Amino acid sequence: MKKLFILAFGCLIAVSSFGQQALGQRPHVKSPVINADGTVTFNFYDPSATAVSVNGDFEEIRNQQIEMTKQENGVWTVTTAALNPELYSYSFTVDGQRIVDPACSYVNRDINTLSNIFIVTRNNDDKGHLYSVNNVPHGTLSRVWYDSPTLGQQRRMTVYLPPTYDGVKRFPVMYLLHGWGGDETAWGDLGRTSQIMDNLIADGKATPMIVVMPNGNPTCNAAPGWWHEGMYVPDGNAFNQRGTKATMEDSFMDIVNFVDSRYMTIRKRSARAVTGLSMGGGHTFGISRLYPDVFDYYGLQSAATRMAFGGSLEGKQDNEDQAKFDAQMKRLFDSKPKLYWIAIGKDDFLMQMNTDLRQYLDDHHYPYEYYENDGGHIWRNWRIYLAVFAQKIFK
């Protein structure tokens, strides 16, 4: 028995030594490395690869695919030009195959695409700082199930409670709606909602508020993998052919009623806002016309206005006749909402829809605020719009 133990112990040492030796031969790779001058270095270890590049949403770099150089130790590397303060997404392409960076733990899902993320920041006043987790009081982000009688479903939403929420004091509520292919996780993960709200509230730039991020897909109860349909491949069209009892707009008061019953809310029009991006902007457009006495603040971000009431981007403006639409818009603006805000990037493919809406509002002398910036239909813009809108409401 003693000889057997010694033999086993010797084998263990040999295996351990081999493992430590192999570990020592593999270079320690850190990626990405954010340098003091704002440049970013990416590293990837694969001595057998023949071509590696990094792909990212780097506006400062005209060619978004940057070829990496192989070093003698098998590490591929490249350093970008200086990047402006921002949250960036990226991935690697290795011999034609797109992969996430194995050295970076920070990964987001956008529909069915996984990308790594990193933040560049230089001071407390830039966007990188706004999107970072800073040493400030933090709110709570929760996944919550609720009943929707209108849709006949149990559904999931994400709820942000501000740092001072104590179950006694009442707070206003912003309803924040995602776009096509998104779900109740999109604004929290891709939009950095909790970080933006924590930082704005800490700086006194935004009123402490509850933020409700529901799932805007009436044929899906929750994000992929989080409801009874299981781990299907998310593609933005899941179960769209199934049919539904009602539209997102028709069922929206189920959400409002649940939030008012579950949380300490200020149950007044003056304490409710609704805003959304793309499809969620279309939902906001429809909600504003259905419930003009429920909300006082509306934010249309890159709004797909033709998607309101179950329409499509390719379809006609809406399935309602013009007289009904005109009556709804008149009722809305006769109620004198405190803010009707439209935001879009110059290169957004939905610019014409928003131009048409603004022309309609101008023709009827309906007041609104307009915000236009560079860029297209991208999360980089929607994070900006959230931050701007949040500072305008509940003042």
Coordinates of C-alpha atoms in Angstrom, one line a residue:
M1 CA 0.0 0.0 0.0
K2 CA 2.9 2.4 0.9
K3 CA 4.6 1.7 -2.5
L4 CA 1.2 2.3 -4.3
F5 CA 0.8 5.6 -2.4
I6 CA 4.4 6.7 -3.3
L7 CA 3.8 5.8 -7.0
A8 CA 0.5 7.7 -7.1
F9 CA 2.1 10.8 -5.4
G10 CA 4.9 10.7 -7.9
C11 CA 2.5 10.6 -10.8
L12 CA 0.6 13.5 -9.3
I13 CA 3.8 15.6 -9.1
A14 CA 4.8 14.8 -12.6
V15 CA 1.4 15.8 -14.0
S16 CA 1.4 18.9 -11.9
S17 CA 4.8 19.8 -13.1
F18 CA 3.8 19.3 -16.7
G19 CA 0.8 21.5 -16.2
Q20 CA 2.8 24.2 -14.6
Q21 CA 5.4 24.0 -17.4
A22 CA 2.7 24.2 -20.1
L23 CA 1.1 27.1 -18.3
G24 CA 4.4 28.9 -18.1
Q25 CA 5.0 28.5 -21.8
R26 CA 1.7 30.2 -22.7
P27 CA 2.1 34.0 -22.6
H28 CA -0.2 35.9 -20.1
V29 CA -2.6 37.8 -22.4
K30 CA -4.4 40.9 -21.2
S31 CA -7.0 42.4 -23.6
P32 CA -8.1 45.0 -24.1
V33 CA -5.5 47.4 -22.5
I34 CA -6.8 51.0 -22.2
N35 CA -3.7 53.2 -22.4
A36 CA -3.3 56.5 -20.7
D37 CA -3.4 58.4 -24.1
G38 CA -6.8 56.9 -25.0
T39 CA -5.4 54.3 -27.4
V40 CA -6.5 50.7 -26.9
T41 CA -4.3 47.6 -27.3
F42 CA -5.9 44.3 -28.2
N43 CA -4.1 41.0 -27.7
F44 CA -5.0 37.5 -28.8
Y45 CA -3.0 34.3 -28.4
D46 CA -3.1 31.7 -31.2
P47 CA 0.2 30.7 -32.7
S48 CA -1.6 28.5 -35.3
A49 CA -3.7 31.3 -36.7
T50 CA -2.9 32.8 -40.1
A51 CA -4.9 36.0 -40.0
V52 CA -6.5 37.9 -37.0
S53 CA -8.3 41.2 -36.9
V54 CA -10.4 43.2 -34.5
N55 CA -13.8 44.6 -35.4
G56 CA -15.4 47.4 -33.5
D57 CA -17.7 50.4 -33.5
F58 CA -14.8 52.8 -33.4
E59 CA -16.0 55.9 -35.2
E60 CA -12.5 57.4 -35.1
I61 CA -11.3 54.6 -37.3
R62 CA -12.6 54.8 -40.8
N63 CA -11.9 51.1 -41.5
Q64 CA -13.6 49.3 -38.7
Q65 CA -11.7 46.1 -39.3
I66 CA -8.1 46.4 -38.0
E67 CA -5.6 43.8 -38.9
M68 CA -3.5 42.4 -36.0
T69 CA 0.2 41.5 -36.1
K70 CA 1.6 38.2 -34.9
Q71 CA 4.5 38.3 -32.6
E72 CA 7.2 35.5 -32.0
N73 CA 5.4 34.3 -28.9
G74 CA 2.2 33.6 -30.8
V75 CA 0.3 36.7 -29.5
W76 CA -1.5 38.8 -32.1
T77 CA -1.6 42.5 -31.2
V78 CA -2.7 45.9 -32.5
T79 CA -3.1 49.3 -30.9
T80 CA -5.7 51.7 -32.1
A81 CA -5.5 55.4 -32.6
A82 CA -6.8 57.5 -29.6
L83 CA -10.5 56.9 -29.0
N84 CA -12.9 59.4 -27.7
P85 CA -14.6 58.7 -24.3
E86 CA -17.3 56.2 -25.0
L87 CA -18.5 52.6 -24.4
Y88 CA -17.3 50.4 -27.3
S89 CA -18.1 47.0 -28.6
Y90 CA -15.8 44.7 -30.5
S91 CA -15.0 41.1 -31.5
F92 CA -12.1 39.2 -33.2
T93 CA -12.1 37.5 -36.6
V94 CA -9.7 34.6 -36.6
D95 CA -9.1 32.9 -40.0
G96 CA -12.6 34.1 -41.1
Q97 CA -14.4 33.0 -37.9
R98 CA -15.9 35.7 -35.7
I99 CA -15.3 35.1 -32.0
V100 CA -15.4 37.1 -28.7
D101 CA -12.1 38.0 -27.0
P102 CA -11.3 35.1 -24.7
A103 CA -9.2 37.4 -22.5
C104 CA -12.1 39.8 -21.8
S105 CA -14.9 38.8 -19.5
Y106 CA -17.3 41.6 -20.4
V107 CA -19.7 40.4 -23.1
N108 CA -23.1 41.7 -24.2
R109 CA -25.8 40.1 -26.3
D110 CA -27.6 42.1 -29.0
I111 CA -30.4 39.9 -30.4
N112 CA -28.1 36.9 -31.2
T113 CA -24.7 38.6 -31.6
L114 CA -22.2 38.5 -28.7
S115 CA -19.7 41.3 -28.4
N116 CA -17.1 42.3 -25.9
I117 CA -17.3 45.8 -24.4
F118 CA -14.9 48.3 -22.9
I119 CA -15.1 51.9 -21.8
V120 CA -12.7 54.8 -22.5
T121 CA -13.0 57.8 -20.1
R122 CA -10.8 60.7 -19.3
N123 CA -12.7 62.8 -16.8
N124 CA -15.9 63.0 -14.8
D125 CA -17.8 64.9 -17.4
D126 CA -17.5 62.6 -20.4
K127 CA -19.7 59.8 -21.7
G128 CA -17.3 57.1 -20.6
H129 CA -17.7 58.2 -17.0
L130 CA -21.5 58.4 -17.3
Y131 CA -21.6 54.8 -18.5
S132 CA -19.2 53.5 -15.8
V133 CA -19.9 52.1 -12.4
N134 CA -18.7 54.9 -10.2
N135 CA -18.3 55.3 -6.5
V136 CA -21.8 56.7 -6.0
P137 CA -25.0 55.5 -4.3
H138 CA -26.4 52.6 -6.4
G139 CA -30.0 51.8 -7.3
T140 CA -31.4 48.2 -7.6
L141 CA -32.0 46.4 -10.9
S142 CA -34.5 43.5 -10.7
R143 CA -36.2 41.1 -13.1
V144 CA -39.8 41.0 -12.2
W145 CA -42.8 38.8 -13.4
Y146 CA -46.2 40.3 -13.7
D147 CA -49.6 39.2 -15.0
S148 CA -51.0 40.7 -18.2
P149 CA -54.8 40.1 -18.3
T150 CA -55.0 41.7 -21.7
L151 CA -52.4 39.3 -23.3
G152 CA -53.3 36.4 -21.1
Q153 CA -49.7 35.9 -20.0
Q154 CA -47.2 36.1 -17.2
R155 CA -44.6 38.4 -18.5
R156 CA -41.2 39.7 -17.3
M157 CA -39.8 43.2 -17.0
T158 CA -36.7 44.9 -15.6
V159 CA -37.2 47.5 -12.9
Y160 CA -34.6 50.1 -11.7
L161 CA -35.3 51.5 -8.2
P162 CA -33.3 54.6 -7.3
P163 CA -30.8 54.5 -4.4
T164 CA -33.1 56.4 -2.1
Y165 CA -36.1 54.0 -2.7
D166 CA -37.1 52.9 0.8
G167 CA -40.7 51.6 0.4
V168 CA -42.1 54.7 2.1
K169 CA -41.4 57.7 -0.2
R170 CA -43.2 57.8 -3.6
F171 CA -41.3 58.3 -6.9
P172 CA -42.1 59.2 -10.5
V173 CA -41.8 56.5 -13.1
M174 CA -40.2 56.4 -16.5
Y175 CA -41.2 53.6 -18.8
L176 CA -38.3 52.7 -21.1
L177 CA -39.1 50.6 -24.2
H178 CA -36.6 48.6 -26.3
G179 CA -36.4 48.1 -30.1
W180 CA -37.0 45.3 -32.6
G181 CA -35.2 42.1 -31.6
G182 CA -34.7 43.4 -28.0
D183 CA -36.3 42.3 -24.8
E184 CA -36.5 43.3 -21.2
T185 CA -32.7 42.9 -20.8
A186 CA -31.7 45.3 -23.6
W187 CA -31.8 48.6 -21.9
G188 CA -30.1 47.3 -18.8
D189 CA -27.3 45.5 -20.6
L190 CA -26.8 47.5 -23.8
G191 CA -28.2 50.8 -22.7
R192 CA -26.4 51.0 -19.3
T193 CA -29.6 52.2 -17.7
S194 CA -28.6 51.6 -14.1
Q195 CA -25.2 53.2 -14.5
I196 CA -26.6 56.3 -16.3
M197 CA -29.3 56.8 -13.7
D198 CA -27.0 56.2 -10.7
N199 CA -24.6 58.8 -12.1
L200 CA -27.2 61.4 -13.1
I201 CA -29.0 61.2 -9.8
A202 CA -25.7 61.4 -7.8
D203 CA -24.8 64.5 -9.8
G204 CA -28.2 66.1 -9.2
K205 CA -28.9 66.2 -12.9
A206 CA -31.9 63.8 -12.8
T207 CA -34.8 63.5 -10.4
P208 CA -34.7 60.2 -8.6
M209 CA -37.1 57.9 -10.4
I210 CA -38.2 54.4 -11.0
V211 CA -37.4 53.1 -14.5
V212 CA -39.5 50.2 -15.9
M213 CA -38.1 48.3 -18.9
P214 CA -40.8 45.8 -20.1
N215 CA -40.7 43.2 -22.8
G216 CA -42.2 44.8 -25.9
N217 CA -42.9 41.5 -27.8
P218 CA -46.5 40.5 -27.2
T219 CA -45.8 36.9 -28.5
C220 CA -42.9 36.4 -26.1
N221 CA -43.2 36.4 -22.3
A222 CA -39.6 37.2 -21.6
A223 CA -36.0 37.2 -23.0
P224 CA -34.8 34.0 -24.8
G225 CA -34.0 31.3 -22.3
W226 CA -36.1 32.9 -19.5
W227 CA -39.6 31.6 -20.2
H228 CA -41.2 28.3 -21.0
E229 CA -40.2 28.2 -24.7
G230 CA -36.7 27.4 -23.6
M231 CA -33.3 28.2 -25.2
Y232 CA -34.3 28.9 -28.7
V233 CA -32.1 30.9 -31.0
P234 CA -33.0 34.6 -30.7
D235 CA -33.4 36.2 -34.1
G236 CA -35.9 39.1 -33.5
N237 CA -38.8 37.2 -35.2
A238 CA -39.4 34.4 -32.7
F239 CA -43.0 33.4 -32.5
N240 CA -44.2 36.4 -34.5
Q241 CA -46.4 34.1 -36.6
R242 CA -48.2 32.8 -33.5
G243 CA -50.6 35.7 -33.2
T244 CA -51.5 37.6 -30.1
K245 CA -54.6 38.7 -28.2
A246 CA -53.6 42.4 -28.3
T247 CA -50.8 44.8 -29.2
M248 CA -48.1 46.1 -26.9
E249 CA -50.0 49.4 -26.9
D250 CA -53.3 47.8 -26.0
S251 CA -51.8 45.9 -23.1
F252 CA -49.6 48.7 -21.8
M253 CA -51.9 49.7 -18.9
D254 CA -51.4 46.2 -17.5
I255 CA -47.8 47.3 -16.9
V256 CA -48.7 50.6 -15.4
N257 CA -51.3 49.1 -13.1
F258 CA -48.9 46.5 -11.9
V259 CA -46.1 49.0 -11.2
D260 CA -48.5 51.3 -9.3
S261 CA -49.7 48.3 -7.2
R262 CA -46.2 46.9 -6.5
Y263 CA -44.1 50.0 -6.0
M264 CA -44.3 53.3 -4.2
T265 CA -45.2 55.4 -7.2
I266 CA -46.7 58.9 -7.6
R267 CA -49.9 57.9 -9.3
K268 CA -50.4 61.1 -11.4
R269 CA -49.9 62.0 -15.0
S270 CA -47.2 64.5 -14.0
A271 CA -45.1 61.7 -12.6
R272 CA -45.2 59.4 -15.6
A273 CA -43.0 59.4 -18.7
V274 CA -42.7 56.9 -21.6
T275 CA -39.9 56.7 -24.1
G276 CA -38.5 54.1 -26.4
L277 CA -36.0 53.4 -29.2
S278 CA -36.9 52.3 -32.8
M279 CA -39.8 49.9 -32.3
G280 CA -40.1 51.1 -28.8
G281 CA -40.4 54.6 -30.2
G282 CA -43.2 53.4 -32.4
H283 CA -44.8 52.0 -29.2
T284 CA -44.4 55.3 -27.5
F285 CA -46.0 57.0 -30.5
G286 CA -49.0 54.7 -30.2
I287 CA -49.2 54.9 -26.4
S288 CA -49.2 58.7 -26.5
R289 CA -52.4 58.6 -28.7
L290 CA -54.2 55.9 -26.7
Y291 CA -53.5 57.2 -23.2
P292 CA -53.0 61.0 -23.4
D293 CA -54.2 61.5 -19.8
V294 CA -51.9 58.9 -18.3
F295 CA -48.4 60.3 -19.2
D296 CA -47.0 63.8 -19.3
Y297 CA -43.7 63.2 -21.0
Y298 CA -43.1 61.4 -24.3
G299 CA -39.7 60.6 -25.9
L300 CA -39.5 59.2 -29.4
Q301 CA -35.9 57.9 -30.0
S302 CA -35.2 56.9 -33.6
A303 CA -38.9 56.1 -33.7
A304 CA -40.3 53.5 -36.1
T305 CA -43.7 55.3 -36.1
R306 CA -45.2 52.9 -38.6
M307 CA -44.8 50.0 -36.1
A308 CA -47.4 51.5 -33.8
F309 CA -50.6 49.4 -33.4
G310 CA -49.0 46.3 -34.9
G311 CA -47.9 47.9 -38.2
S312 CA -44.6 47.2 -40.0
L313 CA -41.8 49.3 -41.2
E314 CA -42.7 48.5 -44.8
G315 CA -46.4 49.0 -44.3
K316 CA -48.5 52.1 -44.5
Q317 CA -48.4 54.8 -41.9
D318 CA -51.0 53.0 -39.8
N319 CA -54.1 51.0 -40.3
E320 CA -56.3 53.7 -38.9
D321 CA -58.0 56.2 -41.2
Q322 CA -56.7 59.7 -41.3
A323 CA -59.7 61.2 -39.4
K324 CA -59.2 58.9 -36.4
F325 CA -55.5 59.6 -36.4
D326 CA -56.1 63.4 -36.5
A327 CA -58.6 63.1 -33.7
Q328 CA -56.1 61.2 -31.5
M329 CA -53.4 63.7 -32.1
K330 CA -55.7 66.6 -31.4
R331 CA -56.8 65.0 -28.1
L332 CA -53.2 64.4 -27.2
F333 CA -52.0 67.9 -27.7
D334 CA -55.2 69.5 -26.3
S335 CA -54.3 67.7 -23.1
K336 CA -51.1 69.8 -23.1
P337 CA -48.3 67.2 -22.3
K338 CA -45.3 68.8 -20.6
L339 CA -42.9 67.3 -23.2
Y340 CA -43.1 65.7 -26.6
W341 CA -39.5 65.0 -27.5
I342 CA -38.1 63.5 -30.8
A343 CA -34.5 62.4 -31.1
I344 CA -32.7 60.9 -34.1
G345 CA -29.2 60.6 -35.7
K346 CA -28.5 62.3 -39.0
D347 CA -27.7 59.0 -40.7
D348 CA -30.6 57.0 -39.2
F349 CA -32.5 55.0 -41.8
L350 CA -35.7 56.0 -40.1
M351 CA -35.0 59.7 -40.6
Q352 CA -37.7 60.2 -43.2
M353 CA -40.4 58.8 -40.9
N354 CA -39.4 61.3 -38.2
T355 CA -39.2 64.1 -40.7
D356 CA -42.7 63.3 -41.8
L357 CA -43.9 63.3 -38.2
R358 CA -42.3 66.6 -37.5
Q359 CA -43.9 68.0 -40.6
Y360 CA -47.3 66.9 -39.4
L361 CA -46.7 68.4 -36.0
D362 CA -45.6 71.7 -37.6
D363 CA -48.6 71.8 -39.9
H364 CA -50.9 71.4 -36.9
H365 CA -48.9 73.8 -34.7
Y366 CA -48.3 71.0 -32.1
P367 CA -45.4 71.9 -29.8
Y368 CA -42.4 69.5 -29.6
E369 CA -38.7 69.5 -28.9
Y370 CA -36.3 68.0 -31.5
Y371 CA -32.8 66.7 -30.9
E372 CA -30.5 65.6 -33.8
N373 CA -27.0 64.4 -33.6
D374 CA -24.5 62.5 -35.7
G375 CA -24.6 58.7 -36.3
G376 CA -27.3 56.2 -37.2
H377 CA -29.5 53.6 -35.7
I378 CA -27.1 52.5 -32.9
W379 CA -26.9 52.0 -29.2
R380 CA -24.3 54.7 -28.9
N381 CA -27.0 57.2 -29.8
W382 CA -29.7 55.7 -27.6
R383 CA -27.6 55.9 -24.5
I384 CA -27.2 59.6 -25.2
Y385 CA -31.0 60.0 -25.7
L386 CA -31.7 58.2 -22.5
A387 CA -29.4 60.5 -20.6
V388 CA -30.8 63.7 -22.2
F389 CA -34.4 62.7 -21.8
A390 CA -33.9 61.6 -18.1
Q391 CA -32.6 65.1 -17.3
K392 CA -35.7 66.8 -18.9
I393 CA -38.5 65.0 -17.0
F394 CA -40.1 65.4 -13.6
K395 CA -38.6 68.9 -13.0

